[in-house]
Short mmCIF file of C-alpha atoms in Angstrom, two decimals:
data_model
loop_
_atom_site.label_atom_id
_atom_site.label_comp_id
_atom_site.label_asym_id
_atom_site.label_seq_id
_atom_site.Cartn_x
_atom_site.Cartn_y
_atom_site.Cartn_z
CA MET M 1 -23.84 -140.10 -116.05
CA ALA M 2 -24.24 -141.39 -112.49
CA TRP M 3 -20.56 -142.27 -112.21
CA SER M 4 -19.62 -138.87 -113.63
CA ASP M 5 -21.73 -137.06 -111.04
CA SER M 6 -20.28 -139.27 -108.29
CA VAL M 7 -16.74 -138.30 -109.26
CA ALA M 8 -17.75 -134.62 -109.41
CA GLY M 9 -19.32 -134.92 -105.95
CA LEU M 10 -16.23 -136.53 -104.46
CA SER M 11 -13.99 -133.88 -106.04
CA ALA M 12 -16.19 -131.18 -104.48
CA LEU M 13 -15.87 -132.90 -101.09
CA ALA M 14 -12.09 -132.95 -101.52
CA THR M 15 -12.16 -129.24 -102.32
CA ALA M 16 -14.28 -128.58 -99.23
CA TYR M 17 -11.75 -130.45 -97.08
CA LEU M 18 -8.89 -128.39 -98.48
CA PHE M 19 -10.69 -125.15 -97.62
CA VAL M 20 -11.76 -126.25 -94.14
CA SER M 21 -8.32 -127.64 -93.26
CA GLY M 22 -6.50 -124.59 -94.63
CA SER M 23 -4.58 -126.77 -97.10
CA ALA M 24 -5.98 -125.19 -100.27
CA GLU M 25 -3.31 -124.16 -102.75
CA THR M 26 -3.42 -123.37 -106.44
CA TRP M 27 -1.85 -126.67 -107.53
CA ASN M 28 -4.15 -129.01 -105.58
CA LEU M 29 -7.30 -127.04 -106.44
CA ALA M 30 -6.27 -127.09 -110.11
CA ALA M 31 -5.66 -130.85 -109.98
CA ILE M 32 -9.12 -131.46 -108.51
CA GLN M 33 -10.73 -129.22 -111.12
CA LEU M 34 -8.92 -131.18 -113.83
CA LEU M 35 -10.57 -134.34 -112.48
CA ASN M 36 -13.91 -132.55 -112.26
CA GLY M 37 -13.66 -131.39 -115.87
CA ALA M 38 -12.82 -134.91 -117.02
CA ALA M 39 -15.93 -136.22 -115.24
CA ALA M 40 -18.08 -133.56 -116.92
CA SER M 41 -16.70 -134.55 -120.32
CA PHE M 42 -18.31 -137.98 -119.85
CA PHE M 43 -21.60 -136.61 -118.57
CA ILE M 44 -22.42 -134.19 -121.41
CA PRO M 45 -22.27 -136.61 -124.38
CA ALA M 46 -24.04 -139.34 -122.39
CA SER M 47 -26.87 -136.97 -121.43
CA GLN M 48 -27.32 -136.08 -125.11
CA SER M 49 -28.06 -139.69 -125.97
CA VAL M 50 -30.60 -140.11 -123.15
CA MET M 51 -33.18 -137.57 -124.37
CA PRO M 52 -34.30 -139.57 -127.46
CA MET M 53 -34.74 -142.65 -125.24
CA ILE M 54 -37.26 -141.05 -122.91
CA VAL M 55 -39.03 -138.34 -124.96
CA PRO M 56 -41.10 -138.83 -128.15
CA ALA M 57 -39.77 -137.04 -131.23
CA GLU M 58 -42.63 -134.52 -131.38
CA LYS M 59 -41.95 -133.37 -127.79
CA ARG M 60 -38.16 -133.34 -127.97
CA GLN M 61 -37.68 -129.63 -128.63
CA ALA M 62 -39.94 -128.75 -125.70
CA ALA M 63 -38.04 -131.20 -123.50
CA ASN M 64 -34.69 -129.68 -124.49
CA SER M 65 -36.11 -126.22 -123.76
CA LEU M 66 -37.31 -127.28 -120.31
CA MET M 67 -33.96 -128.91 -119.64
CA SER M 68 -32.19 -125.67 -120.51
CA LEU M 69 -34.60 -123.67 -118.34
CA SER M 70 -34.07 -125.91 -115.33
CA MET M 71 -30.30 -125.72 -115.72
CA GLN M 72 -30.25 -121.92 -115.93
CA LEU M 73 -32.63 -121.50 -113.01
CA GLY M 74 -30.33 -123.84 -111.10
CA VAL M 75 -27.36 -121.63 -111.99
CA ILE M 76 -29.14 -118.54 -110.66
CA ILE M 77 -30.33 -120.23 -107.46
CA GLY M 78 -26.97 -121.91 -106.94
CA ALA M 79 -24.99 -118.70 -107.37
CA THR M 80 -27.23 -116.86 -104.92
CA GLY M 81 -27.16 -119.70 -102.40
CA ALA M 82 -23.39 -120.10 -102.70
CA GLY M 83 -22.88 -116.40 -102.02
CA LEU M 84 -24.97 -116.58 -98.87
CA ILE M 85 -23.24 -119.72 -97.59
CA VAL M 86 -19.74 -118.39 -98.30
CA ALA M 87 -20.56 -115.07 -96.60
CA ASN M 88 -22.01 -116.73 -93.48
CA LEU M 89 -20.27 -120.10 -93.13
CA GLY M 90 -17.28 -120.11 -95.47
CA ALA M 91 -16.17 -121.65 -98.75
CA GLY M 92 -15.72 -125.12 -97.26
CA TRP M 93 -19.38 -125.41 -96.32
CA ALA M 94 -20.42 -124.05 -99.74
CA MET M 95 -18.38 -126.75 -101.49
CA SER M 96 -19.88 -129.39 -99.15
CA VAL M 97 -23.39 -128.41 -100.25
CA ASN M 98 -22.15 -128.43 -103.84
CA ALA M 99 -20.91 -131.99 -103.36
CA LEU M 100 -24.28 -133.11 -101.98
CA THR M 101 -26.07 -131.78 -105.09
CA PHE M 102 -23.85 -133.91 -107.32
CA LEU M 103 -24.30 -137.00 -105.19
CA LEU M 104 -28.07 -136.50 -105.11
CA SER M 105 -28.04 -136.15 -108.89
CA ALA M 106 -26.08 -139.40 -109.19
CA LEU M 107 -28.68 -141.17 -107.02
CA LEU M 108 -31.60 -139.86 -109.08
CA ILE M 109 -29.95 -140.70 -112.40
CA SER M 110 -29.10 -144.21 -111.25
CA ARG M 111 -32.83 -144.82 -110.69
CA MET M 112 -33.72 -144.04 -114.32
CA LEU M 113 -34.86 -147.01 -116.39
CA LEU M 114 -33.60 -146.72 -119.97
CA PRO M 115 -34.03 -149.07 -122.92
CA ALA M 116 -30.91 -151.04 -123.71
CA ILE M 117 -28.86 -150.23 -126.79
CA ALA M 118 -27.22 -153.27 -128.36
CA SER M 119 -23.46 -153.28 -128.04
CA THR M 120 -21.54 -152.94 -131.28
CA GLY M 121 -18.74 -155.15 -129.97
CA GLU M 122 -16.15 -152.55 -131.01
CA SER M 123 -12.96 -151.81 -129.14
CA MET M 124 -12.37 -148.32 -127.77
CA PHE M 125 -10.25 -147.31 -130.77
CA GLN M 126 -12.80 -148.75 -133.19
CA SER M 127 -15.49 -146.76 -131.38
CA ILE M 128 -13.42 -143.60 -131.75
CA ARG M 129 -13.06 -144.21 -135.49
CA THR M 130 -16.75 -145.02 -135.89
CA GLY M 131 -17.69 -141.88 -133.98
CA TRP M 132 -15.47 -139.77 -136.22
CA ARG M 133 -17.02 -141.33 -139.32
CA GLU M 134 -20.54 -140.59 -138.10
CA PHE M 135 -19.50 -137.06 -137.11
CA TYR M 136 -17.61 -136.16 -140.28
CA SER M 137 -20.05 -137.84 -142.71
CA ARG M 138 -22.73 -135.33 -141.75
CA ARG M 139 -21.21 -132.19 -143.22
CA TRP M 140 -23.71 -129.92 -141.51
CA VAL M 141 -22.55 -131.23 -138.11
CA PHE M 142 -18.88 -130.75 -138.96
CA ILE M 143 -19.44 -127.25 -140.37
CA VAL M 144 -21.45 -125.94 -137.42
CA VAL M 145 -19.06 -127.44 -134.84
CA LEU M 146 -16.14 -125.81 -136.67
CA GLN M 147 -18.01 -122.49 -136.58
CA PHE M 148 -18.76 -122.95 -132.89
CA MET M 149 -15.10 -123.65 -132.15
CA VAL M 150 -14.23 -120.22 -133.56
CA ILE M 151 -17.18 -118.48 -131.89
CA MET M 152 -16.54 -119.92 -128.43
CA ALA M 153 -12.94 -118.72 -128.53
CA ALA M 154 -14.19 -115.16 -129.11
CA VAL M 155 -17.07 -115.42 -126.61
CA TYR M 156 -14.88 -116.71 -123.79
CA ALA M 157 -12.24 -114.11 -124.62
CA THR M 158 -14.91 -111.46 -124.07
CA LEU M 159 -16.62 -112.90 -121.00
CA ASN M 160 -13.51 -114.17 -119.19
CA VAL M 161 -10.87 -111.55 -120.05
CA LEU M 162 -11.90 -108.44 -121.98
CA GLY M 163 -15.20 -107.90 -120.18
CA PRO M 164 -13.79 -108.08 -116.64
CA LEU M 165 -10.93 -105.82 -117.77
CA ALA M 166 -13.44 -103.26 -119.09
CA ALA M 167 -15.37 -103.50 -115.81
CA ASP M 168 -12.19 -102.76 -113.83
CA LEU M 169 -11.21 -99.84 -116.06
CA HIS M 170 -14.53 -98.17 -116.80
CA LEU M 171 -17.21 -99.59 -114.47
CA ASP M 172 -17.46 -100.60 -110.80
CA GLY M 173 -15.28 -103.66 -111.14
CA ALA M 174 -16.61 -106.98 -109.85
CA THR M 175 -19.94 -105.47 -108.78
CA SER M 176 -20.76 -104.33 -112.32
CA TRP M 177 -19.48 -107.49 -113.95
CA GLY M 178 -21.46 -109.67 -111.56
CA PHE M 179 -24.60 -107.77 -112.54
CA ILE M 180 -23.78 -108.23 -116.24
CA LEU M 181 -23.29 -111.98 -115.80
CA SER M 182 -26.60 -112.16 -113.94
CA ALA M 183 -28.20 -110.46 -116.94
CA ASN M 184 -26.60 -113.11 -119.13
CA SER M 185 -28.28 -115.81 -117.01
CA LEU M 186 -31.59 -113.97 -117.34
CA GLY M 187 -31.12 -114.11 -121.12
CA TYR M 188 -30.64 -117.87 -120.92
CA VAL M 189 -33.94 -118.19 -119.05
CA LEU M 190 -35.80 -115.95 -121.54
CA GLY M 191 -34.28 -117.95 -124.38
CA GLY M 192 -35.63 -121.13 -122.84
CA PHE M 193 -39.18 -119.76 -122.92
CA ILE M 194 -38.72 -118.60 -126.52
CA ALA M 195 -37.35 -122.00 -127.56
CA LEU M 196 -40.46 -123.64 -126.07
CA ARG M 197 -42.62 -121.79 -128.60
CA ILE M 198 -40.48 -121.37 -131.68
CA ARG M 199 -41.30 -123.54 -134.71
CA THR M 200 -39.18 -123.33 -137.82
CA LYS M 201 -39.01 -125.24 -141.08
CA TYR M 202 -35.23 -124.83 -141.18
CA PRO M 203 -34.00 -125.28 -137.58
CA LEU M 204 -30.30 -125.28 -138.42
CA ARG M 205 -30.54 -122.04 -140.39
CA THR M 206 -32.38 -120.41 -137.47
CA ALA M 207 -29.86 -121.79 -134.99
CA VAL M 208 -26.90 -120.32 -136.90
CA PHE M 209 -28.71 -116.96 -137.16
CA MET M 210 -28.92 -117.06 -133.36
CA THR M 211 -25.13 -117.30 -133.11
CA LEU M 212 -24.89 -113.76 -134.54
CA LEU M 213 -26.39 -112.59 -131.24
CA PHE M 214 -23.31 -113.93 -129.47
CA ALA M 215 -21.51 -110.77 -130.62
CA ALA M 216 -23.83 -108.51 -128.57
CA PRO M 217 -21.70 -108.35 -125.37
CA SER M 218 -18.48 -107.44 -127.20
CA ILE M 219 -20.28 -104.88 -129.41
CA PHE M 220 -22.07 -103.25 -126.49
CA LEU M 221 -18.85 -103.21 -124.44
CA ALA M 222 -17.11 -101.39 -127.31
CA ILE M 223 -19.82 -98.78 -127.97
CA ALA M 224 -21.03 -98.20 -124.38
CA THR M 225 -17.94 -98.85 -122.32
CA GLY M 226 -19.08 -96.96 -119.22
CA ASN M 227 -22.77 -97.94 -119.17
CA THR M 228 -23.47 -101.07 -117.15
CA TRP M 229 -27.14 -101.25 -118.15
CA ILE M 230 -26.48 -101.19 -121.89
CA ILE M 231 -23.74 -103.83 -121.56
CA ALA M 232 -26.14 -105.93 -119.46
CA LEU M 233 -28.67 -105.69 -122.30
CA GLY M 234 -26.02 -107.13 -124.61
CA ALA M 235 -25.52 -109.98 -122.13
CA VAL M 236 -29.27 -110.69 -122.14
CA ILE M 237 -29.28 -110.82 -125.95
CA ASN M 238 -26.32 -113.20 -125.88
CA GLY M 239 -28.11 -115.49 -123.42
CA VAL M 240 -31.27 -115.60 -125.53
CA GLY M 241 -29.31 -116.46 -128.67
CA ALA M 242 -27.25 -119.12 -126.89
CA THR M 243 -30.26 -120.95 -125.48
CA VAL M 244 -32.30 -120.92 -128.70
CA PHE M 245 -29.24 -122.14 -130.61
CA ASN M 246 -28.56 -124.95 -128.13
CA VAL M 247 -32.16 -126.18 -128.11
CA LEU M 248 -32.51 -126.19 -131.91
CA TRP M 249 -29.06 -127.73 -132.35
CA ASP M 250 -29.58 -130.48 -129.78
CA THR M 251 -33.01 -131.33 -131.17
CA THR M 252 -31.72 -131.48 -134.76
CA VAL M 253 -28.78 -133.71 -133.82
CA GLN M 254 -31.04 -136.01 -131.79
CA GLU M 255 -33.40 -136.32 -134.76
CA ARG M 256 -30.73 -136.97 -137.39
CA VAL M 257 -28.12 -139.14 -135.67
CA PRO M 258 -28.95 -142.81 -134.87
CA PRO M 259 -29.24 -143.42 -131.09
CA GLN M 260 -26.31 -145.86 -130.97
CA TYR M 261 -23.96 -143.16 -132.34
CA LEU M 262 -25.43 -140.09 -130.66
CA SER M 263 -23.13 -139.94 -127.64
CA ARG M 264 -20.07 -140.41 -129.87
CA VAL M 265 -21.10 -137.58 -132.17
CA ALA M 266 -21.87 -135.46 -129.09
CA SER M 267 -18.35 -136.18 -127.80
CA TYR M 268 -16.77 -134.82 -130.98
CA ASP M 269 -19.22 -131.91 -130.84
CA ALA M 270 -18.13 -131.00 -127.29
CA LEU M 271 -14.45 -131.49 -128.12
CA GLY M 272 -14.62 -129.31 -131.24
CA SER M 273 -16.74 -126.61 -129.64
CA LEU M 274 -14.38 -126.13 -126.69
CA ALA M 275 -11.03 -126.90 -128.33
CA ALA M 276 -10.14 -123.29 -129.07
CA VAL M 277 -11.40 -121.77 -125.81
CA PRO M 278 -7.97 -121.87 -124.08
CA ILE M 279 -6.41 -120.31 -127.18
CA GLY M 280 -9.01 -117.55 -127.33
CA THR M 281 -8.70 -116.81 -123.62
CA ALA M 282 -4.91 -116.64 -123.78
CA ALA M 283 -4.97 -114.56 -126.98
CA ALA M 284 -7.34 -112.06 -125.36
CA GLY M 285 -4.76 -111.38 -122.67
CA PHE M 286 -2.06 -110.66 -125.25
CA LEU M 287 -4.44 -108.56 -127.36
CA SER M 288 -5.45 -106.41 -124.40
CA GLU M 289 -1.76 -105.57 -123.86
CA ALA M 290 -0.85 -105.08 -127.53
CA ILE M 291 -3.83 -103.03 -128.77
CA SER M 292 -6.60 -100.93 -127.30
CA LEU M 293 -9.46 -102.66 -125.48
CA ASP M 294 -12.04 -101.33 -127.94
CA VAL M 295 -10.15 -102.74 -130.93
CA ALA M 296 -9.84 -106.14 -129.22
CA LEU M 297 -13.60 -106.16 -128.57
CA TRP M 298 -14.37 -105.28 -132.20
CA ILE M 299 -12.10 -108.11 -133.34
CA CYS M 300 -14.07 -110.57 -131.19
CA SER M 301 -17.33 -109.20 -132.61
CA ALA M 302 -16.08 -109.55 -136.17
CA VAL M 303 -14.90 -113.12 -135.60
CA ILE M 304 -18.36 -114.13 -134.34
CA ILE M 305 -20.33 -112.40 -137.10
CA VAL M 306 -18.07 -113.38 -140.00
CA SER M 307 -17.98 -117.03 -138.92
CA GLY M 308 -21.78 -117.07 -138.73
CA VAL M 309 -22.19 -115.52 -142.18
CA ILE M 310 -19.70 -117.98 -143.70
CA THR M 311 -21.54 -120.91 -142.11
CA LEU M 312 -24.82 -119.74 -143.62
CA CYS M 313 -23.20 -119.87 -147.05
CA PHE M 314 -23.20 -123.68 -146.91
CA ARG M 315 -26.26 -125.21 -148.53
CA GLU M 316 -26.36 -128.14 -146.06
CA VAL M 317 -26.84 -125.68 -143.21
CA ARG M 318 -29.41 -123.44 -144.91
CA THR M 319 -31.66 -126.15 -146.32
CA LEU M 320 -31.75 -128.83 -143.62
CA THR M 321 -35.39 -129.23 -142.62
CA SER M 322 -36.80 -130.41 -139.33
CA GLU M 323 -37.89 -134.01 -138.92
CA GLU M 324 -41.39 -132.74 -138.13
CA GLU M 325 -41.45 -130.97 -141.51
CA ASN M 326 -40.32 -134.14 -143.28
CA LEU M 327 -43.05 -136.20 -141.59
CA SER M 328 -45.71 -133.67 -142.57
CA LYS M 329 -44.69 -134.04 -146.22
CA THR M 330 -45.06 -137.81 -146.10
#
């Protein structure tokens, strides 16, 4: 995690230099972002495996909720601060501050004292195979990740392509869409507070029900195309559903997967969840040209809802109980 943040910080410094020196071009910015994305791909699975090491099982859901809250508040503060710095000092200075946040994070993480996990002695390819076995052997993990792969394609198609297009055609362009995305962040924060309090016997069932809320932005965009406030309400609903899902999902995976395999399962989780995002984003562009915007939005809504209903048809998803519930029975 510390090395990942260090690489991200250095890539942000390189970006800052390109802006300040006037050398920024699409190809070199894209290359740096490719490196930055690769660094993030190491951080996310590793961070998943840390939570069970430092938080007792009975407090894990609350810890995941607080983690989500801190991240979303950071997004809001960071976006506001970045706007002020860019407006007054320029993009280069904004990226320099961004780099310092990553480097500070790397310093703080490097000071954490974690219990050692015994090495399995496996090679990289053996580790990949073992991770796949642990991932695929838990059918509920495989099923939900497959569902999320489909959902994220539709969600990103809406938020990255169809939504901004609707804002340009029927709203006030970037101003309206910026407000809608801010509402989405507000929903993430509200969802964090809800996840702190929610207790459910069947966490996975509840989590999958939350994914149905992901369709709110595309539905509200289709039925209230010219009303920014109603669309923003859909974005809030989406944010609430996303945070509650993430907290319940992370907690369930941390409870059910042995610590030595958790980061490997999380790697396959991240890979599967994001694999179809480029396809969905590209398809949204073609759809917006081939059919009406409203029809494209309804297709995204249907994809999200139908995939959620199908997932709930699997017994492993519906009946998986929380570890807290299992302990209370014994």
